[in-house]
C-alpha cells in the first residue's frame, strides 16, 4: 500500500488548505484512515480519523476547523483545513489500514491510536504565518 500526500504549503493566519492523500496498492474493499501531524521538536499527534461507523472524530485542537473526508472511488483522502493558526504549522501525514471486526461491528482506530495504522505517507508541510 502506497500513500502520497499533497496540498501542503504556506498560508497566512485564517487561511485554508486542503490536503489530499492518494492511496494505491490497496487490497482492501475499504480502509480505515487518519490524519496526523508533527511539529518541529514535538511528538506526532493525531488530527482526526474516520472510525468504524464512518463518522469522523477530531482532536480538540482542530475541532470545528478541520474536516476529514474520503472518496473511495478515487482512493483519495482529504483534510480540509480552515481558520488556520500558527500552531497548525507541522508536517501532515495520512495513514491507512484495513478495518477489523470487533464484536460483529466494523472497527477502525481513532486519531489517538496511531500505532494501529500500518501504512503511512511521507507527509506534506503546512506552514501558517501571522
Short mmCIF file of C-alpha atoms in Angstrom, two decimals:
data_model
loop_
_atom_site.label_atom_id
_atom_site.label_comp_id
_atom_site.label_asym_id
_atom_site.label_seq_id
_atom_site.Cartn_x
_atom_site.Cartn_y
_atom_site.Cartn_z
CA UNK A 1 0.00 0.00 0.00
CA UNK A 2 1.42 3.37 -1.02
CA UNK A 3 0.20 6.75 0.20
CA UNK A 4 1.09 10.11 -1.32
CA UNK A 5 0.07 13.36 0.34
CA UNK A 6 -0.18 16.69 -1.45
CA UNK A 7 -1.69 20.11 -0.98
CA UNK A 8 0.58 21.49 1.69
CA UNK A 9 2.07 24.96 1.51
CA UNK A 10 2.38 28.31 3.20
CA UNK A 11 -0.68 30.28 4.20
CA UNK A 12 -1.47 33.21 6.43
CA UNK A 13 -3.42 33.00 9.66
CA UNK A 14 -7.09 32.45 8.98
CA UNK A 15 -6.44 30.90 5.61
CA UNK A 16 -7.40 27.48 4.29
CA UNK A 17 -5.71 24.50 2.71
CA UNK A 18 -6.97 21.14 1.50
CA UNK A 19 -4.65 18.20 1.80
CA UNK A 20 -5.10 15.11 -0.36
CA UNK A 21 -3.79 11.61 0.10
CA UNK A 22 -3.91 9.17 -2.79
CA UNK A 23 -3.91 5.51 -1.79
CA UNK A 24 -2.58 2.92 -4.21
CA UNK A 25 -1.90 -0.79 -3.99
CA UNK A 26 -4.87 -1.12 -1.69
CA UNK A 27 -6.02 -4.68 -1.24
CA UNK A 28 -8.99 -3.78 0.93
CA UNK A 29 -12.51 -3.07 -0.23
CA UNK A 30 -12.49 -0.27 2.28
CA UNK A 31 -9.98 1.03 4.75
CA UNK A 32 -9.55 2.98 7.91
CA UNK A 33 -7.87 6.34 7.60
CA UNK A 34 -6.45 9.07 9.75
CA UNK A 35 -4.51 12.29 9.57
CA UNK A 36 -1.60 13.10 11.86
CA UNK A 37 0.88 15.91 12.20
CA UNK A 38 4.27 16.58 13.70
CA UNK A 39 5.63 19.99 14.52
CA UNK A 40 9.38 20.59 14.90
CA UNK A 41 10.58 19.39 18.27
CA UNK A 42 7.26 17.79 19.14
CA UNK A 43 5.83 14.31 19.04
CA UNK A 44 3.47 13.29 16.30
CA UNK A 45 -0.17 13.84 17.23
CA UNK A 46 -3.46 12.75 15.81
CA UNK A 47 -5.55 15.27 13.94
CA UNK A 48 -8.56 13.17 13.10
CA UNK A 49 -9.79 9.88 11.75
CA UNK A 50 -12.83 8.15 10.33
CA UNK A 51 -13.87 5.41 12.70
CA UNK A 52 -15.67 2.15 12.05
CA UNK A 53 -19.18 3.52 11.61
CA UNK A 54 -17.91 6.02 9.07
CA UNK A 55 -18.10 9.06 11.29
CA UNK A 56 -15.16 11.43 11.69
CA UNK A 57 -13.53 12.19 15.01
CA UNK A 58 -11.17 15.08 15.65
CA UNK A 59 -8.62 16.29 18.11
CA UNK A 60 -9.96 19.09 20.28
CA UNK A 61 -7.37 21.46 18.86
CA UNK A 62 -8.85 21.24 15.34
CA UNK A 63 -12.49 20.50 16.03
CA UNK A 64 -14.75 22.88 14.13
CA UNK A 65 -11.92 23.97 11.81
CA UNK A 66 -10.77 20.78 10.08
CA UNK A 67 -12.87 18.31 8.09
CA UNK A 68 -11.88 14.80 7.07
CA UNK A 69 -13.44 13.06 4.12
CA UNK A 70 -12.69 10.26 1.70
CA UNK A 71 -13.63 9.42 -1.84
CA UNK A 72 -13.38 5.66 -2.19
CA UNK A 73 -13.98 5.80 -5.93
CA UNK A 74 -10.84 7.91 -6.28
CA UNK A 75 -8.92 6.17 -3.49
CA UNK A 76 -8.29 9.61 -2.07
CA UNK A 77 -8.47 11.00 1.43
CA UNK A 78 -8.89 14.69 2.19
CA UNK A 79 -8.21 17.04 5.06
CA UNK A 80 -9.90 20.42 4.68
CA UNK A 81 -8.26 22.91 7.00
CA UNK A 82 -9.94 26.26 7.65
CA UNK A 83 -9.22 29.11 10.04
CA UNK A 84 -5.60 28.04 10.21
CA UNK A 85 -3.47 29.13 13.15
CA UNK A 86 0.31 29.33 13.56
CA UNK A 87 0.15 26.33 15.89
CA UNK A 88 -1.16 24.26 12.98
CA UNK A 89 2.28 24.50 11.38
CA UNK A 90 3.57 20.95 11.02
CA UNK A 91 4.30 18.10 8.67
CA UNK A 92 0.99 16.38 7.97
CA UNK A 93 0.73 12.66 7.36
CA UNK A 94 -2.07 10.41 6.24
CA UNK A 95 -2.29 6.83 7.41
CA UNK A 96 -4.50 3.89 6.48
CA UNK A 97 -5.09 0.29 7.38
CA UNK A 98 -7.67 -2.37 6.82
CA UNK A 99 -10.68 -2.45 9.13
CA UNK A 100 -11.21 -5.19 11.64
CA UNK A 101 -14.36 -6.63 13.13
CA UNK A 102 -14.87 -6.35 16.87
CA UNK A 103 -17.96 -7.95 18.42
CA UNK A 104 -19.50 -8.15 14.97
CA UNK A 105 -19.01 -4.47 14.17
CA UNK A 106 -16.57 -2.82 11.82
CA UNK A 107 -13.82 -1.17 13.83
CA UNK A 108 -11.28 1.45 12.84
CA UNK A 109 -8.72 3.17 15.07
CA UNK A 110 -9.18 6.76 16.09
CA UNK A 111 -6.61 9.53 15.83
CA UNK A 112 -5.48 8.60 19.34
CA UNK A 113 -4.46 5.12 18.21
CA UNK A 114 -1.77 5.81 15.66
CA UNK A 115 0.02 2.54 16.41
CA UNK A 116 -2.93 0.74 14.84
CA UNK A 117 -2.16 2.27 11.45
CA UNK A 118 0.41 0.32 9.47
CA UNK A 119 0.63 2.34 6.26
CA UNK A 120 1.87 5.92 6.21
CA UNK A 121 2.62 8.60 3.66
CA UNK A 122 5.77 10.69 3.64
CA UNK A 123 3.99 13.84 4.65
CA UNK A 124 3.30 17.31 3.31
CA UNK A 125 4.42 20.51 5.02
CA UNK A 126 1.93 23.10 6.21
CA UNK A 127 3.21 26.47 7.38
CA UNK A 128 0.92 29.12 8.83
CA UNK A 129 2.36 32.57 9.29
CA UNK A 130 0.98 35.55 11.13
#
